[in-house]
Structure formats: C-alpha cells, structure tokens
PDB file of C-alpha atoms in Angstrom:
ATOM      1  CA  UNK E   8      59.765  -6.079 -16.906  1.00 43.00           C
ATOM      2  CA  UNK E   9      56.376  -5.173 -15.036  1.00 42.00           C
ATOM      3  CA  UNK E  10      53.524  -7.538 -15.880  1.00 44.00           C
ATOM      4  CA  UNK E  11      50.953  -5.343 -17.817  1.00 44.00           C
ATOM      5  CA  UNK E  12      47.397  -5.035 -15.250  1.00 41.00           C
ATOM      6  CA  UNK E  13      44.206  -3.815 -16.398  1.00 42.00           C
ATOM      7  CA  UNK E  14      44.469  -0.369 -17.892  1.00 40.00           C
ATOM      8  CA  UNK E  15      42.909   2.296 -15.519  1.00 38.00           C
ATOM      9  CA  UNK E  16      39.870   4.486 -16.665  1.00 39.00           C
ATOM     10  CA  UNK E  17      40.772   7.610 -17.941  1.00 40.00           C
ATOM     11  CA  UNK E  18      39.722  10.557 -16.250  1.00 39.00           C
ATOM     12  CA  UNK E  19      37.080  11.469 -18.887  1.00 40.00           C
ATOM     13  CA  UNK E  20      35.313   7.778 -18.139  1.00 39.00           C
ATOM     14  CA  UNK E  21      32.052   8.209 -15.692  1.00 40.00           C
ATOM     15  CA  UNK E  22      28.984   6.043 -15.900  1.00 40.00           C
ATOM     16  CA  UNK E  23      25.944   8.383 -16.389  1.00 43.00           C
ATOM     17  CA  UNK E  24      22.008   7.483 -16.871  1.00 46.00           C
ATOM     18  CA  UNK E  25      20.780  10.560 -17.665  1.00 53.00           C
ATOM     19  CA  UNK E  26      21.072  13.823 -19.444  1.00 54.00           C
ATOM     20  CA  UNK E  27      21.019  16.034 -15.669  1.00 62.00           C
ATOM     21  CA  UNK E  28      23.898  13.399 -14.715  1.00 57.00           C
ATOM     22  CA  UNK E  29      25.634  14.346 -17.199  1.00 53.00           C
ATOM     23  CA  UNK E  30      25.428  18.041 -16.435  1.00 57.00           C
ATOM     24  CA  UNK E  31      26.278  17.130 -13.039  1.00 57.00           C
ATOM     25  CA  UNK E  32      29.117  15.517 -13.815  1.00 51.00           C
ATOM     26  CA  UNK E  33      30.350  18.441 -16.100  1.00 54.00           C
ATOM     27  CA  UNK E  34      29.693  21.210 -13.645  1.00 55.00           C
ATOM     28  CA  UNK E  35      32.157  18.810 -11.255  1.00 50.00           C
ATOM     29  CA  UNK E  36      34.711  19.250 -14.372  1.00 50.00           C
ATOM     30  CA  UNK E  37      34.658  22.675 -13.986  1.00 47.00           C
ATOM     31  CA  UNK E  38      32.530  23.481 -16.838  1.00 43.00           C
ATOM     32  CA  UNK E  39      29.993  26.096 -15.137  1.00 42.00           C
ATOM     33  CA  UNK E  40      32.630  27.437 -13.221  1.00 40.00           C
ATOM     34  CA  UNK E  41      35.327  28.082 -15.668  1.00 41.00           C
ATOM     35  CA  UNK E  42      37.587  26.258 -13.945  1.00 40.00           C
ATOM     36  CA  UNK E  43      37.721  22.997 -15.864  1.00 40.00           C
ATOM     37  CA  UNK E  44      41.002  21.666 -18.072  1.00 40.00           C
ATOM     38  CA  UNK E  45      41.746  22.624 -21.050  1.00 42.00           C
ATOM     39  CA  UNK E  46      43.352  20.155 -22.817  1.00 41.00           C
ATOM     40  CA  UNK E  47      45.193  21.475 -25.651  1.00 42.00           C
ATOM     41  CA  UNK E  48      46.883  19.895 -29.133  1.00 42.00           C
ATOM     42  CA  UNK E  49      50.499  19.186 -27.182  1.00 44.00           C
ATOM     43  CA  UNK E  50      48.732  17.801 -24.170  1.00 44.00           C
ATOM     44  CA  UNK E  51      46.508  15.408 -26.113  1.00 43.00           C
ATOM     45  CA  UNK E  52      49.627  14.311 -27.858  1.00 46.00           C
ATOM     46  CA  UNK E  53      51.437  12.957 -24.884  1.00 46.00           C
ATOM     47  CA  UNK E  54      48.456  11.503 -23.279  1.00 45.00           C
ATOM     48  CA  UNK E  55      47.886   9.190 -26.170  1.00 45.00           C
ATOM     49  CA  UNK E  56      51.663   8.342 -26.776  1.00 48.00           C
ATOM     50  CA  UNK E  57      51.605  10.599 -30.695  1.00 44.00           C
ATOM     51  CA  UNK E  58      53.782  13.179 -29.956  1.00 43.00           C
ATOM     52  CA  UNK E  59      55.995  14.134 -32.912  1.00 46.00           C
ATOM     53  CA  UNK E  60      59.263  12.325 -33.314  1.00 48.00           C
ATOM     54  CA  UNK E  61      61.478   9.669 -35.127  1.00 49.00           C
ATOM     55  CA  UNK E  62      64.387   9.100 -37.331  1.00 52.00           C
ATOM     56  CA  UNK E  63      62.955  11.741 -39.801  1.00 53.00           C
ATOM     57  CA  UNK E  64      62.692   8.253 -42.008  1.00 55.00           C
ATOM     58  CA  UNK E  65      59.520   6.961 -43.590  1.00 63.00           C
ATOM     59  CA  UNK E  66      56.770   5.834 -41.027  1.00 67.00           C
ATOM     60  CA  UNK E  67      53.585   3.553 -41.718  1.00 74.00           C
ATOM     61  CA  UNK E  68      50.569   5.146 -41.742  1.00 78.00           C
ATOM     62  CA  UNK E  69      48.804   4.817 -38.693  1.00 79.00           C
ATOM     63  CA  UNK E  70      45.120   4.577 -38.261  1.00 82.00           C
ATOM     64  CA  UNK E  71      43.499   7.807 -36.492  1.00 81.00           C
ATOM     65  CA  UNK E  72      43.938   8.374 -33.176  1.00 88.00           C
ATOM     66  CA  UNK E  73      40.815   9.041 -31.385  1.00 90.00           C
ATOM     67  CA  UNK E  74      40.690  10.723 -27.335  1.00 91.00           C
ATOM     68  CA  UNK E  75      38.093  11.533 -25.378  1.00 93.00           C
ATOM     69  CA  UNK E  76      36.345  14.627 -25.491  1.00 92.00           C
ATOM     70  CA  UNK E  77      37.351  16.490 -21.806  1.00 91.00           C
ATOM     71  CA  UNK E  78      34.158  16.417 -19.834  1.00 91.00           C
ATOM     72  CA  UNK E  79      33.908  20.364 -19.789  1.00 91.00           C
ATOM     73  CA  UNK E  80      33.722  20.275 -23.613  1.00 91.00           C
ATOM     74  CA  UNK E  81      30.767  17.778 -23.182  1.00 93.00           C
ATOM     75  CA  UNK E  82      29.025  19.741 -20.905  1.00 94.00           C
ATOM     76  CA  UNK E  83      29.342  23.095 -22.916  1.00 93.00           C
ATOM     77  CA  UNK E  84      28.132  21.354 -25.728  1.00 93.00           C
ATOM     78  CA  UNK E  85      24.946  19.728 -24.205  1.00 94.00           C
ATOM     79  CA  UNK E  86      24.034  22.971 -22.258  1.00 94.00           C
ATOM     80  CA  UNK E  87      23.642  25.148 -26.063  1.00 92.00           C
ATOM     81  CA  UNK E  88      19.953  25.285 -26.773  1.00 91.00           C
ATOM     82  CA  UNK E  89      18.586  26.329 -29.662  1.00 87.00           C
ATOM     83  CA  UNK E  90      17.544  30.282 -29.904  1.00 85.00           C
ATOM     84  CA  UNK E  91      13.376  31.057 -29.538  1.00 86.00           C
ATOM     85  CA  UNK E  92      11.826  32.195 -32.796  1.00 85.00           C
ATOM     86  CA  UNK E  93      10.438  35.634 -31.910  1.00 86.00           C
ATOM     87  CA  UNK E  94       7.178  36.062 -30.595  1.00 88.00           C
ATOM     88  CA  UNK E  95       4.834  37.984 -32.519  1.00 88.00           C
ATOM     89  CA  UNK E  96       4.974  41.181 -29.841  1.00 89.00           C
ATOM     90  CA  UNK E  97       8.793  41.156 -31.374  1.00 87.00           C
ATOM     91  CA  UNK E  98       7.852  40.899 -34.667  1.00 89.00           C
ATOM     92  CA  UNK E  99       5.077  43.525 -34.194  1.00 90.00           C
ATOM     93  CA  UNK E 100       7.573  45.993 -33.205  1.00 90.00           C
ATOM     94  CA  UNK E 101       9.737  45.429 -36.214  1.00 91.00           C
ATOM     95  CA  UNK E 102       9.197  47.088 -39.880  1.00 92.00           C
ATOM     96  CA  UNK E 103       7.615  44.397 -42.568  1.00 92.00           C
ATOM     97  CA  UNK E 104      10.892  44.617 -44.184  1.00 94.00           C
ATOM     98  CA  UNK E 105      12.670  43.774 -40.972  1.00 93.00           C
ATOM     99  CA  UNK E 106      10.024  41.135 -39.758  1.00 92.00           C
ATOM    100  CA  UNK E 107      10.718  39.230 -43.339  1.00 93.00           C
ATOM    101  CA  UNK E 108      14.634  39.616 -42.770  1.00 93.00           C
ATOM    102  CA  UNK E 109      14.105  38.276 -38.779  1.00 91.00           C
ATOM    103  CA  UNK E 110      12.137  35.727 -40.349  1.00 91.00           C
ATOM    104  CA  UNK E 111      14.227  34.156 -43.229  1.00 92.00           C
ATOM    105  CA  UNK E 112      17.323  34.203 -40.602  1.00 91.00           C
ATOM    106  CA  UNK E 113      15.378  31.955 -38.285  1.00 90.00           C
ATOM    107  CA  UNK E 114      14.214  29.701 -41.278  1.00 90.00           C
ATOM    108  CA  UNK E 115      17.819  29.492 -42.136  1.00 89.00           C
ATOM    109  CA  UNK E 116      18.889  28.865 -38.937  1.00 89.00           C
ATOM    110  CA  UNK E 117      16.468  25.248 -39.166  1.00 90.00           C
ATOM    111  CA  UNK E 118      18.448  22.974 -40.586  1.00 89.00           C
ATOM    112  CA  UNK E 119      21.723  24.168 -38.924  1.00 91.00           C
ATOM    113  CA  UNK E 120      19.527  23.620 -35.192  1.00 92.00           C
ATOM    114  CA  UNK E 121      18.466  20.572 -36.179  1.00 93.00           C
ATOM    115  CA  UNK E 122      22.015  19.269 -37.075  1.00 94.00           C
ATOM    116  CA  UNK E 123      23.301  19.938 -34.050  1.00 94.00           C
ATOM    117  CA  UNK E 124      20.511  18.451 -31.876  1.00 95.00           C
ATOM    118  CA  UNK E 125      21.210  15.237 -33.665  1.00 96.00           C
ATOM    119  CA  UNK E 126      25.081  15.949 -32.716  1.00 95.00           C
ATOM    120  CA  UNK E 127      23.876  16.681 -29.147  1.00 95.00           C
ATOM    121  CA  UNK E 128      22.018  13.546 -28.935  1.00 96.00           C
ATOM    122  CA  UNK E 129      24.591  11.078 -30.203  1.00 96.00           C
ATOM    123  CA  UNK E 130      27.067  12.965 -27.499  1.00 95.00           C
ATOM    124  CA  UNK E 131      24.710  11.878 -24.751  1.00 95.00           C
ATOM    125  CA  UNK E 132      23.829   8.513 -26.382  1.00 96.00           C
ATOM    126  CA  UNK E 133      28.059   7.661 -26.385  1.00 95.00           C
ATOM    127  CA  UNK E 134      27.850   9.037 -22.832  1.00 94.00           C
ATOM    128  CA  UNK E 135      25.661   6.922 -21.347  1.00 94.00           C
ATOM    129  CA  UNK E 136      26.915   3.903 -23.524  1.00 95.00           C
ATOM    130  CA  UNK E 137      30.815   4.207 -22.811  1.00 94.00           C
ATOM    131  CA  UNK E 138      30.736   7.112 -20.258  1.00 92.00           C
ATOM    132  CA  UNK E 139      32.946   8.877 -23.224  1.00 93.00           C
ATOM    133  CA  UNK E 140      32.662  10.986 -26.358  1.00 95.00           C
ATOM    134  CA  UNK E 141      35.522  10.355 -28.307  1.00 94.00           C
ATOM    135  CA  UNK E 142      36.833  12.895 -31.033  1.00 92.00           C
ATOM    136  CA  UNK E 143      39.854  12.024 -33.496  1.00 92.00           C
ATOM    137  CA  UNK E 144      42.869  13.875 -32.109  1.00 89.00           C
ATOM    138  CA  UNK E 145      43.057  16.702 -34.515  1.00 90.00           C
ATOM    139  CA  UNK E 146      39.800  18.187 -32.804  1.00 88.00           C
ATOM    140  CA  UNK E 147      42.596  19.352 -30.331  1.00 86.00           C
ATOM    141  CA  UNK E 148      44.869  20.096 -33.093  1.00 89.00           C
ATOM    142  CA  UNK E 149      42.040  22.325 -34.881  1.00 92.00           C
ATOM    143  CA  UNK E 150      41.128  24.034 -31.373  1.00 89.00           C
ATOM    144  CA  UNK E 151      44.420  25.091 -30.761  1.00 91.00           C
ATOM    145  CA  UNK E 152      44.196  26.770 -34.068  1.00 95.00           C
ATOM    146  CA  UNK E 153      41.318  28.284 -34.273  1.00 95.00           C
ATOM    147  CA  UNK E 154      41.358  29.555 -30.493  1.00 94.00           C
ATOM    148  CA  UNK E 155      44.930  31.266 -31.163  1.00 96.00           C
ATOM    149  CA  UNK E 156      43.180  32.705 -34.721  1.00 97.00           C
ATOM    150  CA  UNK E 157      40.810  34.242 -31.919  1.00 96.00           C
ATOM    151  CA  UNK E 158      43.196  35.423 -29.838  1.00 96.00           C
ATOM    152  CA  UNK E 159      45.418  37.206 -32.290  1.00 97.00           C
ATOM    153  CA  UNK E 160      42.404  38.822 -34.062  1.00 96.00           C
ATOM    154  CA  UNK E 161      41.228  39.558 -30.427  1.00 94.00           C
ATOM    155  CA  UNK E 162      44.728  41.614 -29.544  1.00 94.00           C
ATOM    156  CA  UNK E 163      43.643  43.834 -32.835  1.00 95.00           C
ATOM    157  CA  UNK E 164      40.692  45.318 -31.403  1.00 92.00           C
ATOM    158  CA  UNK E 165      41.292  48.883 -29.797  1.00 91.00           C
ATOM    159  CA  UNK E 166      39.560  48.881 -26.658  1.00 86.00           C
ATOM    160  CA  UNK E 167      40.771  52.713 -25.841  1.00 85.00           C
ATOM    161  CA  UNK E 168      37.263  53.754 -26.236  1.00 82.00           C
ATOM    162  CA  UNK E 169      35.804  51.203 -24.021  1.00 78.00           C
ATOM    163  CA  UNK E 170      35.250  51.079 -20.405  1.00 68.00           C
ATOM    164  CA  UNK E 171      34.581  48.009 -18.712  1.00 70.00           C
ATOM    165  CA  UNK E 172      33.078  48.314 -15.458  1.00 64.00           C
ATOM    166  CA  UNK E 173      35.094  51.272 -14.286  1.00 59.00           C
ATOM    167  CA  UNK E 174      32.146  53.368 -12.871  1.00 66.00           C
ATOM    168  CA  UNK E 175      32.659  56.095 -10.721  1.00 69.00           C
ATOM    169  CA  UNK E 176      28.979  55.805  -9.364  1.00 69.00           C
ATOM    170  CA  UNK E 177      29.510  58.913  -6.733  1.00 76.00           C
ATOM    171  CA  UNK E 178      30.767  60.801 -10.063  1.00 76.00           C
ATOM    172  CA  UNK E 179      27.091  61.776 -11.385  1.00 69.00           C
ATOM    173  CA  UNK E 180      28.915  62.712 -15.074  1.00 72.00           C
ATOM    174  CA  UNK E 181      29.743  58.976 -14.720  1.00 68.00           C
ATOM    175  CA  UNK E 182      26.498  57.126 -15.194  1.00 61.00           C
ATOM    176  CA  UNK E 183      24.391  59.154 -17.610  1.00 56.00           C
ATOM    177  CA  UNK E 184      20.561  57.550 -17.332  1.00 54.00           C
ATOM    178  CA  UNK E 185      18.752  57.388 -20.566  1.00 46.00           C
TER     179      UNK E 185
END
C-alpha cells in the first residue's frame, strides 16, 4: 500500500492578482481561441470519483460534490460586459413608440446586469483567493443538457435557404450591392 503524499493541484488551480491575469490565464486555456476543454457531465464524474454505480442497494446521502469551474468557462464568463444603453442619435432615429419599447427593455435589463456583475465579481474574488471557482457538479450535469437541447433544436432549422460564405465574387449576380 502506497503512502498517501500531498495531493497535486488540479489543473484548474493558478494563483492570479488581478482581473487581466485572469484573462491571461484563460486565453492560455484556450478560451479566446476555441480551443480550450470542455469538460462535460461524464468527465466531471470520473474526475471527482461520482460516477454512477453500486449494488443497486440503498446508499447514504452524500453531501454535494463541488469541482472547479474549467478555466475557459471562467474566462467566458468574466469577458461578458454589460450591453450600452443607446445613445440618443439611436434613439432619435427610432419612432416614440419604439424609443419607449428600446427604453423599458434596457430598464428591464437593470437588475438582471447588475446580478450578474455581482456573480462576475465573486468569480474573480474566489479566483484570486483559491485560484478556483468551484460549481456543484450538476453545473456539468445541467450543461450537458441544455447544450444537447441546443443542439437538437439546432438540427431543426432548415438552412436550404441560407448561404454561408459561398460567394462567387467574379459572378457579379453573386454579390448584389444595396
């Protein structure tokens, strides 16, 4: 039997001071470049020892398991800022109707912005306390939902009508200018 030695960081652990570290530090994890982890509900499972098994008899109920948030995730979520109120040359352009309608959506859109700065800043705070944000480990449970939810809705969509990028540019029938 192996003597037990210190545990080693997980790969999710850095030390950070400040908010452009921690962008820094994301953009390393792949984060600006798309090419960061994805860590999904079966692969969060086996990393913290829960996947699903047993005798099938009764178990104890075990207190939540939390994970850290992959460093990619972090970074997304510190990089949202929150959407300009428009100007008053927008609003000018728009009918008073439309300029109340632009208007109440913004003042809606307060308390939601305001939420999520607070979750933004408790995100960094954890970050530079513990060099870690983490999430209970149905967030990757949830995820995997919701981002197959996506995808099947997404395969619904008929694209026939769509072109993406496929310009002829020495076709002039191709590119009509407005």
């Amino acid at each position: 039997m192996e003597t037990p030695g210190p545990e080693p960081k997980a790969a999710t652990t850095v030390e950070v001071s400040d908010e452009e570290e921690v962008k820094a530090i994301a953009a390393d994890a792949g984060s600006v470049t798309g090419e960061g982890k994805r860590l999904d509900a079966a692969a969060a499972a086996a990393a913290t020892g829960s996947a699903a098994g047993g005798d099938g008899g009764e178990e104890e109920e075990k207190p939540p398991v939390m994970v850290p948030m992959p460093l990619n995730t972090i970074a997304a979520i510190l990089s949202l800022k929150r959407e300009p109120r428009p100007t008053p040359e927008d609003l000018a352009r728009l009918s008073p109707e439309e300029r109340d309608e632009r208007l109440a959506f913004f003042d809606s859109l307060e308390e939601v912005n305001d939420e999520f700065e607070e979750f933004q800043k408790e995100i960094l705070r954890e970050v530079k306390e513990t060099g870690r944000y983490m999430v209970h480990e149905s967030y990757f449970t949830e995820q995997g939902e919701m981002q197959a939810r996506m995808e099947k809705e997404w395969a619904k969509i008929d694209w026939t009508g769509v072109k993406f990028g496929d310009w002829d540019y020495d076709d002039p029938t191709c590119c009509q200018p407005l």
